[in-house]
Amino acid sequence: MGKVACVMVVMEYLKISGQLLNAKIKGGGVNKCHIMQPSHLRFTIHGLWPANKSSSSSLNCMGDAFNVNEMDDALKKDLLSSWWDWKDGNHVEFWQREYDKHGKCSDNVFPKSKYFRKTLATYRDFDIAQILQKANIVPQPLQPKMSLYKLYSIDQITKAIESETGGHSVNIRCYQQEQKKSKKSKKGSNLLIFLAQVALCYDESGNNRIDCDPGQTTSCKFNGGDPETAPSIAHIKLW
């Protein structure tokens, strides 16, 4: 009988990730959505991810599986106010996936319900949508051509957030979409880059902000260029 080697992953810090609530699905399907206006700009929870310096996150650790019946009604109500599966509407399954994939890796510090309460607490530390609106970074309706968009650089977005969250670096994730060209359109890139997700990092206690790894900002390059100068659109888009 073969031997099974188990590796203990050491949690060194936590990353709270908020995703941009960006579409109301009408009748189901990714392509049937209503783009929200700026007054609806909001980030909801994607997850709280234990991580260490050698990798961006710790995944699928050993531990007890998620059980929604172990949550009290007050906690479930709190989660439903901020942690949504806005794509499919399967909120409890979303919590389960996040806990089984990430949460178990912090089980020695935040077992079960404590993990979800810590997630809510760190999420509520900062209102990212309000911070962006304060910096006049707001969503826009879909436009027929790229030249009609107001563009925001990655640097603008990150500096706006970092100026309000203690100066520590953050991670952002972008969604890229190729825009269809008309026959009359000029040559050039028609790649649209949408802001999709913002992550803040904390120490292993979950109480103190720290710098995120700048290498974890993803999908925000424009034509292979430097992400620091890449034009990005703070427009709400389902991804």
XYZ file of C-alpha atoms in Angstrom:
239
model
C 0.000 0.000 0.000
C 1.431 3.376 -0.995
C 2.229 6.079 1.496
C 0.382 9.388 1.487
C 2.418 12.482 2.301
C 0.565 15.340 3.975
C 1.947 18.854 3.776
C 1.141 21.366 6.500
C 0.584 24.805 4.990
C 1.565 27.696 7.253
C -0.803 30.651 7.035
C 1.235 33.858 7.112
C -1.385 36.410 6.125
C -4.994 36.854 5.011
C -6.392 38.445 1.874
C -9.957 39.771 1.828
C -11.268 39.983 -1.721
C -14.258 42.069 -2.767
C -15.866 41.647 -6.167
C -17.716 44.360 -8.000
C -21.444 43.727 -7.955
C -21.927 44.461 -11.579
C -25.053 43.133 -13.192
C -28.642 42.255 -12.609
C -29.298 39.057 -14.521
C -32.586 39.081 -16.407
C -34.003 35.676 -17.179
C -30.683 33.926 -16.555
C -27.645 33.690 -18.765
C -24.493 35.750 -18.794
C -25.505 37.699 -21.891
C -28.802 38.916 -20.476
C -27.868 41.540 -17.959
C -28.674 45.093 -17.086
C -25.698 47.335 -16.505
C -26.084 49.204 -13.238
C -25.686 52.948 -12.991
C -23.103 54.683 -10.741
C -25.503 54.977 -7.793
C -25.480 51.171 -7.568
C -21.689 50.780 -7.364
C -20.985 48.174 -4.710
C -18.427 45.542 -3.841
C -19.570 42.273 -2.302
C -17.407 39.593 -0.698
C -15.587 37.093 -2.872
C -13.724 35.457 -0.010
C -11.149 35.581 2.767
C -8.059 33.737 1.573
C -5.278 32.506 3.860
C -1.914 32.766 2.116
C 1.826 32.624 2.633
C 4.797 34.366 1.098
C 5.723 31.439 -1.158
C 2.308 31.263 -2.845
C -0.578 33.644 -3.386
C -3.049 31.494 -1.466
C -3.439 28.269 0.454
C -5.938 25.904 -1.127
C -7.889 22.777 -0.241
C -6.377 22.163 3.185
C -7.363 19.325 5.477
C -10.162 19.940 7.971
C -13.847 19.561 8.662
C -16.129 20.348 5.750
C -18.535 23.272 5.707
C -21.935 22.706 7.309
C -24.487 25.501 6.996
C -26.514 24.006 9.860
C -23.730 25.017 12.253
C -24.421 28.689 11.505
C -26.918 30.615 13.604
C -29.643 32.614 11.872
C -28.034 35.962 12.691
C -24.791 34.983 10.942
C -26.616 33.704 7.862
C -28.576 36.959 7.678
C -25.339 38.948 7.890
C -23.740 36.867 5.145
C -26.744 37.289 2.876
C -26.354 41.059 3.157
C -22.768 41.068 1.866
C -21.676 37.698 0.427
C -23.704 36.854 -2.656
C -23.413 34.488 -5.554
C -24.801 37.125 -7.887
C -24.163 35.020 -10.983
C -26.178 31.910 -10.108
C -27.907 32.873 -6.861
C -26.583 29.823 -4.969
C -25.322 31.779 -1.969
C -24.898 28.869 0.459
C -23.044 26.803 -2.150
C -20.772 29.781 -2.774
C -19.950 30.024 0.949
C -19.278 26.286 0.988
C -16.896 26.462 -1.981
C -14.982 29.344 -0.429
C -14.734 27.669 2.973
C -13.737 24.244 1.656
C -11.195 25.761 -0.746
C -9.777 28.542 1.455
C -11.356 28.687 4.900
C -10.090 25.327 6.103
C -6.538 26.645 5.703
C -7.156 29.037 8.617
C -9.089 26.509 10.698
C -6.536 26.602 13.524
C -7.152 30.351 13.959
C -10.688 30.861 12.641
C -12.625 27.593 12.870
C -15.966 27.361 11.102
C -18.269 30.254 12.054
C -15.336 32.379 13.242
C -13.977 32.309 9.688
C -17.198 33.800 8.333
C -17.404 36.396 11.108
C -13.794 37.426 10.493
C -14.551 37.696 6.770
C -17.455 40.048 7.476
C -15.368 42.104 9.898
C -12.482 42.655 7.485
C -14.867 43.348 4.598
C -16.549 46.078 6.647
C -13.264 47.774 7.508
C -13.375 49.791 4.292
C -16.103 50.723 1.800
C -14.188 50.339 -1.467
C -17.064 51.585 -3.623
C -17.344 54.761 -1.549
C -13.580 55.286 -1.734
C -13.644 55.035 -5.537
C -16.635 57.355 -5.816
C -14.847 59.889 -3.602
C -12.005 59.826 -6.158
C -14.553 60.282 -8.992
C -13.947 56.756 -10.266
C -17.424 55.626 -11.220
C -19.045 53.019 -13.504
C -20.285 53.938 -16.951
C -22.934 52.559 -19.308
C -21.767 50.465 -22.257
C -20.636 52.617 -25.161
C -20.597 51.787 -28.902
C -16.903 52.589 -29.173
C -13.959 52.777 -26.823
C -13.230 56.461 -27.424
C -16.440 57.365 -25.585
C -15.290 55.838 -22.294
C -13.599 57.779 -19.552
C -10.521 55.716 -18.733
C -8.826 55.272 -15.366
C -5.280 54.010 -15.024
C -4.474 51.128 -12.713
C -2.303 53.579 -10.803
C -5.272 55.929 -10.290
C -7.426 53.139 -8.914
C -4.849 51.645 -6.576
C -3.676 55.016 -5.246
C -7.255 56.107 -4.558
C -7.819 52.993 -2.455
C -4.422 52.987 -0.755
C -4.795 56.647 0.276
C -7.845 55.687 2.343
C -6.703 52.303 3.679
C -3.488 53.142 5.507
C -1.179 53.376 2.501
C -0.703 49.620 2.170
C -0.614 48.198 -1.352
C -3.679 46.394 -2.662
C -4.338 43.876 -5.424
C -6.861 44.370 -8.165
C -8.241 42.015 -10.759
C -9.522 43.071 -14.144
C -11.859 41.531 -16.668
C -10.912 41.822 -20.332
C -13.322 41.822 -23.231
C -12.721 42.241 -26.931
C -15.046 44.841 -28.388
C -16.486 44.151 -31.824
C -15.181 46.444 -34.532
C -17.402 48.023 -37.112
C -16.388 48.034 -40.761
C -15.661 51.747 -40.490
C -13.564 51.500 -37.342
C -9.911 52.429 -37.518
C -7.145 49.975 -36.859
C -5.940 49.630 -33.289
C -6.756 47.855 -30.095
C -10.364 47.393 -29.114
C -9.678 45.553 -25.869
C -11.830 46.767 -22.989
C -10.500 46.307 -19.470
C -13.009 46.389 -16.632
C -12.312 46.676 -12.935
C -13.646 43.466 -11.379
C -12.115 42.862 -7.964
C -10.139 44.540 -5.171
C -8.212 42.691 -2.440
C -6.741 44.039 0.811
C -4.250 42.080 2.918
C -4.039 41.541 6.678
C -1.631 39.785 9.012
C -2.451 36.281 10.276
C -4.586 37.699 13.105
C -6.815 39.459 10.591
C -6.554 42.682 12.598
C -3.692 44.615 11.004
C -3.383 45.796 7.405
C -0.217 44.852 5.515
C 1.014 45.270 1.935
C -0.314 42.859 -0.665
C 2.090 41.251 -3.122
C 2.077 43.621 -6.139
C 2.642 40.633 -8.404
C -0.863 39.410 -7.650
C -2.613 42.171 -9.612
C -3.933 40.200 -12.577
C -5.499 40.558 -16.019
C -4.925 44.301 -16.045
C -2.347 44.574 -18.812
C -3.350 46.412 -21.956
C -1.800 45.188 -25.217
C 0.973 43.576 -23.201
C 1.912 46.937 -21.723
C 2.808 47.996 -18.229
C -0.207 47.531 -15.910
C 0.738 50.742 -14.103
C -0.152 52.765 -17.194
C -2.835 50.501 -18.618
C -6.147 52.224 -19.265
C -8.870 50.601 -17.213
C -12.574 51.242 -17.183
C -14.397 51.372 -13.865
C -17.461 50.075 -15.653
C -19.660 47.351 -14.262
C -19.497 44.129 -16.230
C -20.439 40.534 -15.481
C -17.370 38.283 -15.486
